[in-house]
Coordinates of C-alpha atoms in Angstrom, one line a residue:
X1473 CA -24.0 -92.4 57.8
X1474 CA -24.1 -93.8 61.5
X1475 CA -27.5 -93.2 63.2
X1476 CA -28.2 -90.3 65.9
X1477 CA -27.0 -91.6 69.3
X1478 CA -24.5 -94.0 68.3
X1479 CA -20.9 -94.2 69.3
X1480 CA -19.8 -93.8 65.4
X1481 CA -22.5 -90.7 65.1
X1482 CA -20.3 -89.2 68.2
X1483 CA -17.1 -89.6 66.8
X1484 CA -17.9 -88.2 63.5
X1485 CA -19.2 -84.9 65.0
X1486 CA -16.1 -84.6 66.8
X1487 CA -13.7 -85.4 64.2
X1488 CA -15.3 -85.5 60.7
X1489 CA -12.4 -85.5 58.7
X1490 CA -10.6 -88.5 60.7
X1491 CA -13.8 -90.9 59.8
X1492 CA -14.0 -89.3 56.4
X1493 CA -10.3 -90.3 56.2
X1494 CA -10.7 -93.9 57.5
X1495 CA -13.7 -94.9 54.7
X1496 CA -12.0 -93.9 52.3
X1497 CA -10.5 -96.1 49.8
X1498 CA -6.5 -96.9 49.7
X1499 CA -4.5 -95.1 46.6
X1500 CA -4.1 -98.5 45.8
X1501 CA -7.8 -99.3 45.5
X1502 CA -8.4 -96.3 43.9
X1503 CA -6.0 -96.0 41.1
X1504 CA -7.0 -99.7 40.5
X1505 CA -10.9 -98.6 39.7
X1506 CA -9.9 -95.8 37.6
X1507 CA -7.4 -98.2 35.6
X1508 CA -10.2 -100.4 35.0
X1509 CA -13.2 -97.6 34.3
X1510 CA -10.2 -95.7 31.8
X1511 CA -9.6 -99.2 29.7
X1512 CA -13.2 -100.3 29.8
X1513 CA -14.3 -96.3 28.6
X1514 CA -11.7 -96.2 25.7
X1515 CA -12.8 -96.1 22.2
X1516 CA -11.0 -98.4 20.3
X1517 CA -9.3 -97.3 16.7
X1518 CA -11.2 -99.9 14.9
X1519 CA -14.8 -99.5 16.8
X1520 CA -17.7 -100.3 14.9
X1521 CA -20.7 -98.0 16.1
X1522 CA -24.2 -98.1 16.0
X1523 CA -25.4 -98.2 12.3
X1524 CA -21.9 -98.7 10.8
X1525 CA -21.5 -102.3 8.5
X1526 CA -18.9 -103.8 6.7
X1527 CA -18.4 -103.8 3.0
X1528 CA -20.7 -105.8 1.6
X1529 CA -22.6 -106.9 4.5
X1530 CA -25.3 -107.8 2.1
X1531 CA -26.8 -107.6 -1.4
X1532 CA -30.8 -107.8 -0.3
X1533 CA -32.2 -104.4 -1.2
X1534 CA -34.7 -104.5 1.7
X1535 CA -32.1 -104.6 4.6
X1536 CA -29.7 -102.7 2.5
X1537 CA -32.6 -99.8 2.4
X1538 CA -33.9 -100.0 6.1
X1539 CA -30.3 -99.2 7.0
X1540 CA -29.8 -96.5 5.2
X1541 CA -32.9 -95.4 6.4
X1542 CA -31.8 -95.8 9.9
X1543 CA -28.2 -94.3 9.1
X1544 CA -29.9 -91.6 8.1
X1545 CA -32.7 -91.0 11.1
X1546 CA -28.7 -91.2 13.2
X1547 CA -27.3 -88.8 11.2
X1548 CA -30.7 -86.3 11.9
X1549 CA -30.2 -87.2 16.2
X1550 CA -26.4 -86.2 16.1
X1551 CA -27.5 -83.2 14.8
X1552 CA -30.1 -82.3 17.1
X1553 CA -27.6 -83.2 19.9
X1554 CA -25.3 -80.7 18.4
X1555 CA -28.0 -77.9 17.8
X1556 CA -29.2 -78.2 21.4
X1557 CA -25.6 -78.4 22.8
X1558 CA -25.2 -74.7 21.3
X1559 CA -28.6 -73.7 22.8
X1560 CA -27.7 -71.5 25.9
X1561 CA -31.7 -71.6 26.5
X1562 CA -31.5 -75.6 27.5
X1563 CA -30.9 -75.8 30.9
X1564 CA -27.5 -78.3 31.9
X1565 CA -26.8 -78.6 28.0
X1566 CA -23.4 -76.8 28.9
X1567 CA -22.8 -75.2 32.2
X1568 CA -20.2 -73.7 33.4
X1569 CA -17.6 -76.0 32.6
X1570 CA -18.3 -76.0 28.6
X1571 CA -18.7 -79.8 28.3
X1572 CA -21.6 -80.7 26.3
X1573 CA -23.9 -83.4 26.2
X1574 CA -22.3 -86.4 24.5
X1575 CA -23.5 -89.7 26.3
X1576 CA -26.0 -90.5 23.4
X1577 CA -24.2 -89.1 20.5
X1578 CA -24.7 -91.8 17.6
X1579 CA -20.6 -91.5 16.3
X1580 CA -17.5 -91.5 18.2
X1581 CA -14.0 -90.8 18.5
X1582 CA -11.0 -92.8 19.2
X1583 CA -9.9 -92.5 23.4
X1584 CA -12.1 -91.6 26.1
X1585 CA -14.3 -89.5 24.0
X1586 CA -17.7 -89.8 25.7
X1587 CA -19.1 -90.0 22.3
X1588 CA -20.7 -93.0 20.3
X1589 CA -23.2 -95.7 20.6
X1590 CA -21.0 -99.3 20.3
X1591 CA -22.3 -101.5 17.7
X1592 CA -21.5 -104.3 20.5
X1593 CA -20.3 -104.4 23.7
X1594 CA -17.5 -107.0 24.7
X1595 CA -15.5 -107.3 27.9

């Protein structure tokens, strides 16, 4: 925002809109930030989240039981998220709109889900 007294402060109270107008970015520029938020937000079909191994990651019964035990204590915080997405008492749970909190939810889906915890992150 231009300061109080300034030649740009004078022109916006005059014409707001026009200077809105002129910061704005180009179509161009724009589209080309959403293409790049949209590719780097999608949920790939074969993404591995948070807690998930492969077959036979290994055969050692202490890792193989603090997973689990971890799989599990996931499993207990999706469904908290979903109990207290359902609670009209929470405050900004759902709104308005109906869109529920999702950000932290352990498990995803495939596409721009807002769901799920990546197991990694690579760009």
């Amino acid at each position: 925002m231009p300061e109080k007294g300034t030649p740009e402060y004078a022109e916006l109270e005059k014409n707001p809109e026009k200077v809105f107008f002129r910061i704005m970015s180009s179509q161009l520029q724009s589209l080309m930030v959403i293409t790049v938020v949209e590719t780097l937000s999608n949920h790939a079909s074969d993404e591995v989240y948070l807690g998930q191994r492969t077959p036979n990651w290994t055969t050692d019964a202490v890792p193989l039981q603090a997973s689990d035990a971890f799989n599990r204590r996931l499993a207990e915080i999706e469904g908290e998220i979903l109990k207290m997405n359902i609670d009209k008492k929470l405050k900004n749970r759902v709104g308005p709109v109906n869109v529920p909190y999702n950000l932290l939810h352990p498990t995803g889906e495939i596409g721009i889900s807002g769901k799920g915890i990546p197991n990694s992150i690579s760009i």
